[in-house]
Short mmCIF file of C-alpha atoms and ligand atoms in Angstrom, two decimals:
data_model
loop_
_atom_site.label_atom_id
_atom_site.label_comp_id
_atom_site.label_asym_id
_atom_site.label_seq_id
_atom_site.Cartn_x
_atom_site.Cartn_y
_atom_site.Cartn_z
CA MET A 1450 -7.54 74.10 18.32
CA SER A 1451 -7.83 70.51 19.37
CA GLY A 1452 -5.47 68.94 16.86
CA LEU A 1453 -8.36 67.13 15.26
CA ALA A 1454 -8.86 69.65 12.45
CA GLY A 1455 -9.04 68.23 8.96
CA HIS A 1456 -11.03 65.06 9.73
CA ARG A 1457 -14.68 64.83 8.75
CA VAL A 1458 -17.06 61.99 9.61
CA THR A 1459 -18.19 60.11 6.51
CA ALA A 1460 -19.99 57.07 7.96
CA ILE A 1461 -21.41 55.70 11.20
CA GLU A 1462 -22.07 51.96 11.09
CA PRO A 1463 -23.69 49.73 13.73
CA LEU A 1464 -21.85 46.65 14.97
CA THR A 1465 -22.98 43.59 16.86
CA LEU A 1466 -20.31 42.44 19.31
CA ARG A 1467 -20.59 38.93 20.73
CA SER A 1468 -18.63 38.19 23.91
CA ARG A 1469 -17.60 34.69 24.95
CA TYR A 1470 -16.70 33.96 28.54
CA THR A 1471 -13.98 31.43 29.30
CA ARG A 1472 -16.60 29.34 31.12
CA SER A 1473 -20.31 29.47 31.77
CA ILE A 1474 -21.03 32.03 34.48
CA GLY A 1475 -23.57 31.19 37.17
CA ARG A 1476 -25.83 33.05 39.58
CA ASN A 1477 -25.26 35.98 41.91
CA ALA A 1478 -27.38 37.32 44.80
CA ARG A 1479 -29.95 38.87 42.46
CA LEU A 1480 -29.75 37.18 39.06
CA GLY A 1481 -29.89 33.69 37.60
CA ALA A 1482 -27.28 32.09 35.35
CA HIS A 1483 -25.28 34.58 33.29
CA GLY A 1484 -24.47 32.09 30.52
CA ASP A 1485 -21.60 32.00 28.05
CA GLY A 1486 -21.46 35.64 26.99
CA PRO A 1487 -23.92 38.27 25.74
CA GLU A 1488 -24.20 40.36 22.59
CA ALA A 1489 -23.94 44.12 22.67
CA ARG A 1490 -24.22 46.97 20.23
CA GLY A 1491 -21.21 48.85 18.97
CA TRP A 1492 -20.51 51.65 16.53
CA LEU A 1493 -17.86 52.22 13.90
CA VAL A 1494 -17.05 55.75 12.72
CA ARG A 1495 -15.15 56.52 9.48
CA THR A 1496 -13.53 59.77 8.39
CA ASP A 1497 -12.67 61.26 5.01
CA THR A 1498 -9.00 60.90 5.99
CA GLY A 1499 -9.30 57.12 6.06
CA LEU A 1500 -9.42 56.71 9.83
CA VAL A 1501 -11.70 54.26 11.61
CA GLY A 1502 -12.62 54.27 15.29
CA TRP A 1503 -15.02 51.88 16.95
CA GLY A 1504 -16.35 50.83 20.32
CA MET A 1505 -19.12 49.15 22.22
CA ASP A 1506 -21.95 51.34 23.43
CA GLU A 1507 -25.55 50.43 24.25
CA ARG A 1508 -26.56 54.08 24.04
CA ALA A 1509 -27.50 54.71 20.43
CA PRO A 1510 -26.43 58.07 19.00
CA SER A 1511 -29.51 60.16 18.32
CA GLU A 1512 -29.95 60.45 14.56
CA PRO A 1513 -26.54 59.12 13.45
CA SER A 1514 -27.18 60.46 9.95
CA SER A 1515 -27.16 64.01 11.34
CA LEU A 1516 -23.57 63.47 12.51
CA VAL A 1517 -22.29 62.35 9.12
CA GLY A 1518 -20.46 65.18 7.38
CA ARG A 1519 -19.55 66.91 10.65
CA PRO A 1520 -15.91 67.80 11.44
CA LEU A 1521 -14.52 65.41 14.06
CA GLU A 1522 -13.46 68.34 16.25
CA GLU A 1523 -17.12 69.36 16.62
CA LEU A 1524 -17.95 65.98 18.13
CA ILE A 1525 -15.07 65.35 20.52
CA ASP A 1526 -12.49 67.48 22.34
CA PRO A 1527 -9.40 65.42 23.22
CA ALA A 1528 -9.13 67.34 26.51
CA THR A 1529 -12.60 66.48 27.81
CA GLY A 1530 -14.38 63.92 25.61
CA VAL A 1531 -17.54 64.00 23.55
CA VAL A 1532 -18.86 67.57 23.29
CA GLU A 1533 -21.83 67.00 20.92
CA PRO A 1534 -24.74 65.61 23.01
CA ALA A 1535 -26.17 63.74 20.00
CA ALA A 1536 -22.88 61.84 19.72
CA LEU A 1537 -22.68 60.57 23.33
CA GLY A 1538 -23.67 57.10 22.15
CA LEU A 1539 -20.39 57.09 20.20
CA ASP A 1540 -18.34 57.80 23.32
CA VAL A 1541 -15.86 54.93 22.98
CA ALA A 1542 -15.74 54.98 19.17
CA LEU A 1543 -14.97 58.72 19.08
CA HIS A 1544 -12.31 58.38 21.77
CA ASP A 1545 -10.69 55.58 19.77
CA LEU A 1546 -10.92 57.70 16.61
CA ALA A 1547 -9.53 60.88 18.20
CA ALA A 1548 -6.60 59.01 19.72
CA ARG A 1549 -5.86 57.36 16.37
CA ALA A 1550 -6.02 60.75 14.66
CA LEU A 1551 -3.47 62.09 17.15
CA GLU A 1552 -1.42 58.87 16.92
CA LEU A 1553 -1.61 58.38 20.69
CA PRO A 1554 -2.60 55.40 22.81
CA LEU A 1555 -5.97 56.26 24.33
CA HIS A 1556 -4.61 56.42 27.90
CA VAL A 1557 -2.09 59.08 26.80
CA LEU A 1558 -4.91 61.15 25.30
CA LEU A 1559 -6.93 60.64 28.51
CA SER A 1560 -3.94 61.87 30.52
CA GLY A 1561 -4.00 65.14 28.62
CA GLY A 1562 -1.50 64.11 25.96
CA GLY A 1563 -3.84 65.11 23.15
CA SER A 1564 -4.81 68.57 24.26
CA ALA A 1565 -1.37 70.13 23.93
CA VAL A 1566 -0.88 69.06 20.34
CA ALA A 1567 -1.18 72.01 17.99
CA PRO A 1568 -2.32 71.15 14.49
CA THR A 1569 0.83 72.53 12.88
CA VAL A 1570 3.09 70.39 15.08
CA PRO A 1571 3.44 66.70 14.34
CA ALA A 1572 1.80 64.56 17.01
CA VAL A 1573 4.95 62.95 18.32
CA PRO A 1574 4.93 63.19 22.13
CA ALA A 1575 6.96 60.38 23.66
CA VAL A 1576 4.76 57.36 24.23
CA PRO A 1577 5.70 55.89 27.60
CA ALA A 1578 6.31 52.19 28.13
CA ALA A 1579 3.10 50.20 28.13
CA PRO A 1580 1.56 50.67 31.56
CA ALA A 1581 0.32 47.75 33.64
CA VAL A 1582 -3.06 48.11 35.33
CA PRO A 1583 -3.97 45.85 38.29
CA CYS A 1584 -6.99 43.72 37.44
CA TYR A 1585 -9.12 41.28 39.44
CA SER A 1586 -11.21 38.40 38.16
CA GLY A 1587 -14.85 39.42 38.42
CA ALA A 1588 -16.00 35.96 37.35
CA ILE A 1589 -16.28 34.06 40.64
CA TYR A 1590 -20.03 33.46 40.92
CA PHE A 1591 -22.12 30.83 42.77
CA ASP A 1592 -20.54 27.88 40.95
CA ASP A 1593 -21.05 25.73 44.07
CA LEU A 1594 -24.83 25.78 43.51
CA ASP A 1595 -24.75 24.47 39.92
CA PRO A 1596 -26.01 22.39 38.29
CA ASP A 1597 -29.36 22.45 40.06
CA GLY A 1598 -29.81 18.69 40.33
CA ALA A 1599 -26.26 17.90 41.47
CA PRO A 1600 -24.58 21.02 42.87
CA ARG A 1601 -20.79 20.80 42.72
CA GLY A 1602 -20.09 22.52 46.01
CA LEU A 1603 -17.11 24.51 47.18
CA ASP A 1604 -14.62 22.79 44.88
CA ALA A 1605 -16.34 24.36 41.88
CA VAL A 1606 -15.59 27.86 43.22
CA LEU A 1607 -11.97 26.90 43.89
CA GLU A 1608 -11.68 25.49 40.36
CA SER A 1609 -12.85 28.80 38.90
CA CYS A 1610 -10.29 30.69 40.99
CA ALA A 1611 -7.57 28.26 39.90
CA ALA A 1612 -8.52 28.70 36.23
CA ASP A 1613 -8.40 32.49 36.50
CA HIS A 1614 -5.13 32.29 38.42
CA ALA A 1615 -3.67 30.18 35.62
CA ALA A 1616 -4.81 32.88 33.17
CA GLY A 1617 -2.81 35.50 35.07
CA HIS A 1618 -5.21 36.79 37.73
CA ARG A 1619 -3.89 37.38 41.24
CA ALA A 1620 -7.04 38.93 42.72
CA PHE A 1621 -10.58 37.59 42.88
CA LYS A 1622 -13.97 39.12 43.52
CA LEU A 1623 -16.24 36.61 45.21
CA LYS A 1624 -19.96 36.95 44.68
CA LEU A 1625 -21.82 36.57 47.99
CA GLY A 1626 -25.43 36.68 49.15
CA ARG A 1627 -26.50 33.08 48.50
CA GLY A 1628 -29.18 33.45 51.18
CA ASN A 1629 -30.86 36.28 49.31
CA ARG A 1630 -32.61 34.04 46.75
CA TRP A 1631 -30.97 30.66 46.40
CA MET A 1632 -30.49 29.23 49.89
CA GLU A 1633 -32.14 29.59 53.28
CA ALA A 1634 -30.75 32.81 54.77
CA GLU A 1635 -28.59 31.35 57.53
CA ALA A 1636 -27.32 28.43 55.42
CA GLY A 1637 -26.56 30.84 52.58
CA TYR A 1638 -24.56 33.07 54.90
CA ALA A 1639 -22.65 30.06 56.25
CA ARG A 1640 -21.79 29.03 52.68
CA ASP A 1641 -20.67 32.57 51.83
CA LEU A 1642 -18.24 32.45 54.76
CA GLU A 1643 -17.05 28.99 53.81
CA VAL A 1644 -16.29 30.22 50.29
CA VAL A 1645 -14.34 33.28 51.45
CA ARG A 1646 -12.30 31.22 53.92
CA ALA A 1647 -11.57 28.48 51.39
CA VAL A 1648 -10.42 30.93 48.71
CA ARG A 1649 -8.26 32.78 51.23
CA ALA A 1650 -6.68 29.46 52.29
CA ALA A 1651 -6.01 28.49 48.66
CA HIS A 1652 -4.69 31.95 47.68
CA PRO A 1653 -3.04 33.44 50.78
CA SER A 1654 -1.45 36.38 48.96
CA ALA A 1655 -4.35 37.25 46.63
CA HIS A 1656 -6.37 40.43 46.91
CA LEU A 1657 -9.89 39.26 47.79
CA LEU A 1658 -12.92 41.41 47.05
CA VAL A 1659 -16.52 40.48 47.87
CA ASP A 1660 -19.74 41.62 46.17
CA MET A 1661 -23.20 41.06 47.64
CA ASN A 1662 -25.16 42.80 44.83
CA ASP A 1663 -27.20 44.46 47.60
CA GLY A 1664 -28.15 41.01 48.92
CA TYR A 1665 -27.24 41.56 52.58
CA SER A 1666 -28.99 43.53 55.30
CA VAL A 1667 -27.03 46.07 57.32
CA GLU A 1668 -27.02 43.63 60.28
CA ARG A 1669 -25.67 40.78 58.20
CA THR A 1670 -22.99 43.03 56.76
CA LEU A 1671 -21.78 44.03 60.24
CA ARG A 1672 -21.69 40.37 61.23
CA PHE A 1673 -19.79 39.53 58.03
CA LEU A 1674 -17.18 42.19 58.84
CA GLU A 1675 -16.53 40.56 62.23
CA ASP A 1676 -16.49 37.03 60.81
CA THR A 1677 -13.94 37.98 58.13
CA ALA A 1678 -11.83 40.44 60.12
CA GLU A 1679 -8.78 38.15 59.89
CA LEU A 1680 -9.07 37.54 56.14
CA ASP A 1681 -7.64 40.85 54.91
CA LEU A 1682 -10.38 41.64 52.38
CA PHE A 1683 -9.60 44.42 49.91
CA TRP A 1684 -13.13 45.72 49.38
CA ILE A 1685 -16.72 44.94 50.13
CA GLU A 1686 -19.02 45.87 47.22
CA GLU A 1687 -22.71 46.76 47.36
CA PRO A 1688 -23.49 44.91 50.61
CA PHE A 1689 -26.90 46.65 50.76
CA ALA A 1690 -28.56 49.45 48.78
CA GLU A 1691 -26.43 52.45 49.69
CA GLU A 1692 -27.98 54.63 52.41
CA ARG A 1693 -26.41 56.89 54.96
CA SER A 1694 -27.46 55.30 58.26
CA GLY A 1695 -26.40 51.77 57.31
CA LEU A 1696 -23.10 52.96 55.85
CA THR A 1697 -22.46 55.04 58.97
CA ARG A 1698 -22.87 51.93 61.13
CA LEU A 1699 -20.61 50.02 58.74
CA ARG A 1700 -17.90 52.67 59.06
CA ALA A 1701 -18.15 52.62 62.87
CA ARG A 1702 -17.78 48.82 62.95
CA ARG A 1703 -14.82 48.94 60.55
CA ARG A 1704 -13.11 51.38 62.89
CA GLU A 1705 -13.84 49.26 65.96
CA LEU A 1706 -12.37 46.24 64.23
CA GLY A 1707 -9.45 48.16 62.77
CA ALA A 1708 -10.43 46.67 59.43
CA GLY A 1709 -8.75 48.13 56.34
CA VAL A 1710 -11.46 46.83 54.00
CA LEU A 1711 -12.80 49.47 51.59
CA VAL A 1712 -16.49 50.02 50.83
CA ALA A 1713 -17.29 50.14 47.09
CA ASP A 1714 -20.65 51.26 45.73
CA GLY A 1715 -22.47 53.16 43.00
CA GLU A 1716 -22.78 50.34 40.43
CA PHE A 1717 -26.49 49.53 40.49
CA ASP A 1718 -28.82 52.35 39.39
CA PRO A 1719 -26.64 55.06 40.93
CA ASP A 1720 -27.68 58.57 41.92
CA VAL A 1721 -24.19 59.90 41.21
CA GLU A 1722 -24.45 63.08 43.28
CA ALA A 1723 -25.83 61.09 46.23
CA VAL A 1724 -22.95 58.61 45.95
CA LEU A 1725 -20.49 61.52 45.84
CA ASP A 1726 -22.11 62.92 49.01
CA LEU A 1727 -21.61 59.55 50.71
CA ALA A 1728 -17.99 59.52 49.54
CA ALA A 1729 -17.48 63.06 50.86
CA ALA A 1730 -18.83 61.89 54.22
CA GLY A 1731 -16.26 59.07 54.31
CA LEU A 1732 -18.94 56.38 53.87
CA VAL A 1733 -18.01 55.10 50.39
CA ASP A 1734 -14.35 54.62 49.44
CA VAL A 1735 -14.57 53.39 45.83
CA LEU A 1736 -17.07 54.60 43.21
CA LEU A 1737 -18.28 51.99 40.71
CA MET A 1738 -20.39 53.61 38.00
CA ASP A 1739 -20.35 51.64 34.75
CA VAL A 1740 -17.65 52.37 32.16
CA LEU A 1741 -20.27 52.36 29.36
CA SER A 1742 -23.69 53.32 30.70
CA PHE A 1743 -22.11 56.14 32.74
CA GLY A 1744 -19.54 56.60 30.02
CA VAL A 1745 -15.93 57.51 29.32
CA THR A 1746 -16.67 61.23 28.91
CA ALA A 1747 -18.61 61.32 32.20
CA TRP A 1748 -15.83 59.43 33.98
CA ARG A 1749 -13.24 61.94 32.69
CA ALA A 1750 -15.23 64.74 34.30
CA LEU A 1751 -15.75 62.78 37.50
CA LEU A 1752 -12.22 61.49 38.20
CA PRO A 1753 -10.86 64.91 39.28
CA ARG A 1754 -13.76 65.20 41.75
CA VAL A 1755 -13.00 61.70 43.03
CA ARG A 1756 -9.40 62.79 43.60
CA GLU A 1757 -10.49 65.99 45.38
CA LEU A 1758 -12.61 63.92 47.75
CA GLY A 1759 -9.64 61.72 48.54
CA VAL A 1760 -11.48 58.55 47.48
CA GLN A 1761 -11.01 56.07 44.63
CA ALA A 1762 -12.89 54.72 41.63
CA SER A 1763 -13.15 51.57 39.54
CA PRO A 1764 -15.45 51.85 36.52
CA HIS A 1765 -17.74 48.80 36.53
CA ALA A 1766 -16.92 46.49 33.62
CA TRP A 1767 -18.87 43.26 34.11
CA GLY A 1768 -20.64 41.92 31.11
CA HIS A 1769 -18.07 42.15 28.33
CA PRO A 1770 -14.31 41.56 28.10
CA LEU A 1771 -13.98 44.77 26.03
CA LYS A 1772 -15.33 46.81 28.96
CA THR A 1773 -12.36 45.64 31.05
CA LEU A 1774 -10.00 47.09 28.43
CA TYR A 1775 -11.89 50.40 28.32
CA ALA A 1776 -11.71 50.60 32.13
CA ALA A 1777 -7.99 49.77 31.97
CA GLN A 1778 -7.35 52.72 29.61
CA LEU A 1779 -9.11 55.05 32.06
CA ALA A 1780 -7.17 53.52 34.96
CA ALA A 1781 -3.82 53.98 33.20
CA ALA A 1782 -4.60 57.70 32.87
CA SER A 1783 -5.56 58.20 36.50
CA ASP A 1784 -4.00 57.79 39.93
CA VAL A 1785 -7.31 57.10 41.68
CA VAL A 1786 -8.25 53.78 40.03
CA PRO A 1787 -6.47 51.10 42.08
CA VAL A 1788 -7.76 48.09 40.13
CA VAL A 1789 -10.16 47.25 37.31
CA GLU A 1790 -12.73 44.49 36.97
CA GLY A 1791 -11.64 41.63 34.73
CA VAL A 1792 -14.19 39.84 32.54
CA PRO A 1793 -12.35 36.72 31.35
CA GLY A 1794 -13.18 35.98 27.74
CA THR A 1795 -12.97 37.07 24.12
CA THR A 1796 -15.05 38.99 21.60
CA ASP A 1797 -15.88 37.49 18.21
CA GLY A 1798 -14.14 39.28 15.37
CA VAL A 1799 -11.90 41.37 17.63
CA ASP A 1800 -8.11 41.15 17.84
CA ASP A 1801 -7.24 42.14 21.43
CA SER A 1802 -3.78 40.60 21.37
CA GLY A 1803 -2.18 43.97 22.19
CA TYR A 1804 -3.44 43.51 25.75
CA THR A 1805 -1.87 40.85 27.95
CA LEU A 1806 -2.70 39.74 31.48
CA ARG A 1807 0.29 38.74 33.60
CA ASP A 1808 0.91 38.62 37.34
CA GLY A 1809 -2.43 40.24 38.09
CA ALA A 1810 -2.03 43.21 35.76
CA ILE A 1811 -3.12 44.08 32.22
CA ARG A 1812 -0.35 45.43 29.99
CA LEU A 1813 -1.79 47.96 27.57
CA PRO A 1814 -0.79 48.21 23.93
CA ARG A 1815 1.32 51.12 22.66
CA ALA A 1816 -0.74 51.25 19.48
CA PRO A 1817 -2.83 54.37 18.78
CA GLY A 1818 -6.38 54.53 20.08
CA LEU A 1819 -7.61 51.51 21.98
CA GLY A 1820 -5.22 49.26 20.07
CA LEU A 1821 -8.09 46.90 19.25
CA GLU A 1822 -8.68 45.74 15.69
CA LEU A 1823 -11.98 44.62 14.24
CA THR A 1824 -11.50 41.59 12.05
CA SER A 1825 -14.99 40.37 11.13
CA ALA A 1826 -17.71 41.79 13.40
CA ARG A 1827 -21.12 41.21 11.94
CA PRO A 1828 -23.08 44.40 11.22
CA SER A 1829 -26.52 44.32 12.87
MG1 MG B 1023 -21.00 44.47 41.53
#
């Protein structure tokens, strides 16, 4: 018995969730301006016991009407996640709902706190103090290149870092690869280096991560490692499309340089088993599959394998501030997620005040489920 007996799904309603970034987000190595914040689809699930769970998910459940009337325990097992394939598009909503039904914060359920609760025993395991999950700002794009007619230069990048620092961030991920599309290759590389050095000078104790969105060649990546060897970078993300020979050369150069920088990959169009093979070979240190398109249930199955391989993970969250909070719940339940990606901003009609960012870490709410309340989201 899962402890979810006695709840039956009575409605599944679509939501439209509009994110708003704290500032307009510019270009990266592959894509143009990211704007002020996108819309995404979400789902709200109601039960005959008066419970409501909801969450963002771009994967639509197949035939939602066929899930209405089903017992909740047929759709999700607190120990593993969504067990009904047709309900995978409700991954976050059902996790929120199950944790609310068991009166547990989601990260406690994800840690196994929900599976030991027998239905005849009140769900009263001790809820630990709100955990704090390290979080970096993922919002440092090519601000120096905008606006097109009068680019603002390096100061614009430093201003973005300062704004995120003021908001509580103590780690920054710098988008690199300006020479891939937006500048002449050599000038773009020089600017990338200038940016990393300037941010390091302005924030000497910050964790610095860099992300090329596959915009570097293997050769340029090796050169970058040498040029930044003194800057104590935390990780280098997607320098080039992951492949064994290039990553093998990267590992050899890291060893020669004695560089502690980690290699993070698996975000863009991942072949998960291939990425796991690269991790097993010591070529990828941090796995980055997306918290939503890969999914919470899939991540729950994968994290024990990540631990067995002796590597780490950080579910990709860019795009929506809510995704950061979902990743933070997974991170709080695992010892192999060192940091999560912060998307600075808000979501219309969502009260996320249970989460606070301070000194580089997100404090999670002690409320049941995700601890997020929907105030006025507009149904699609
Ligand atoms: Mg990335």
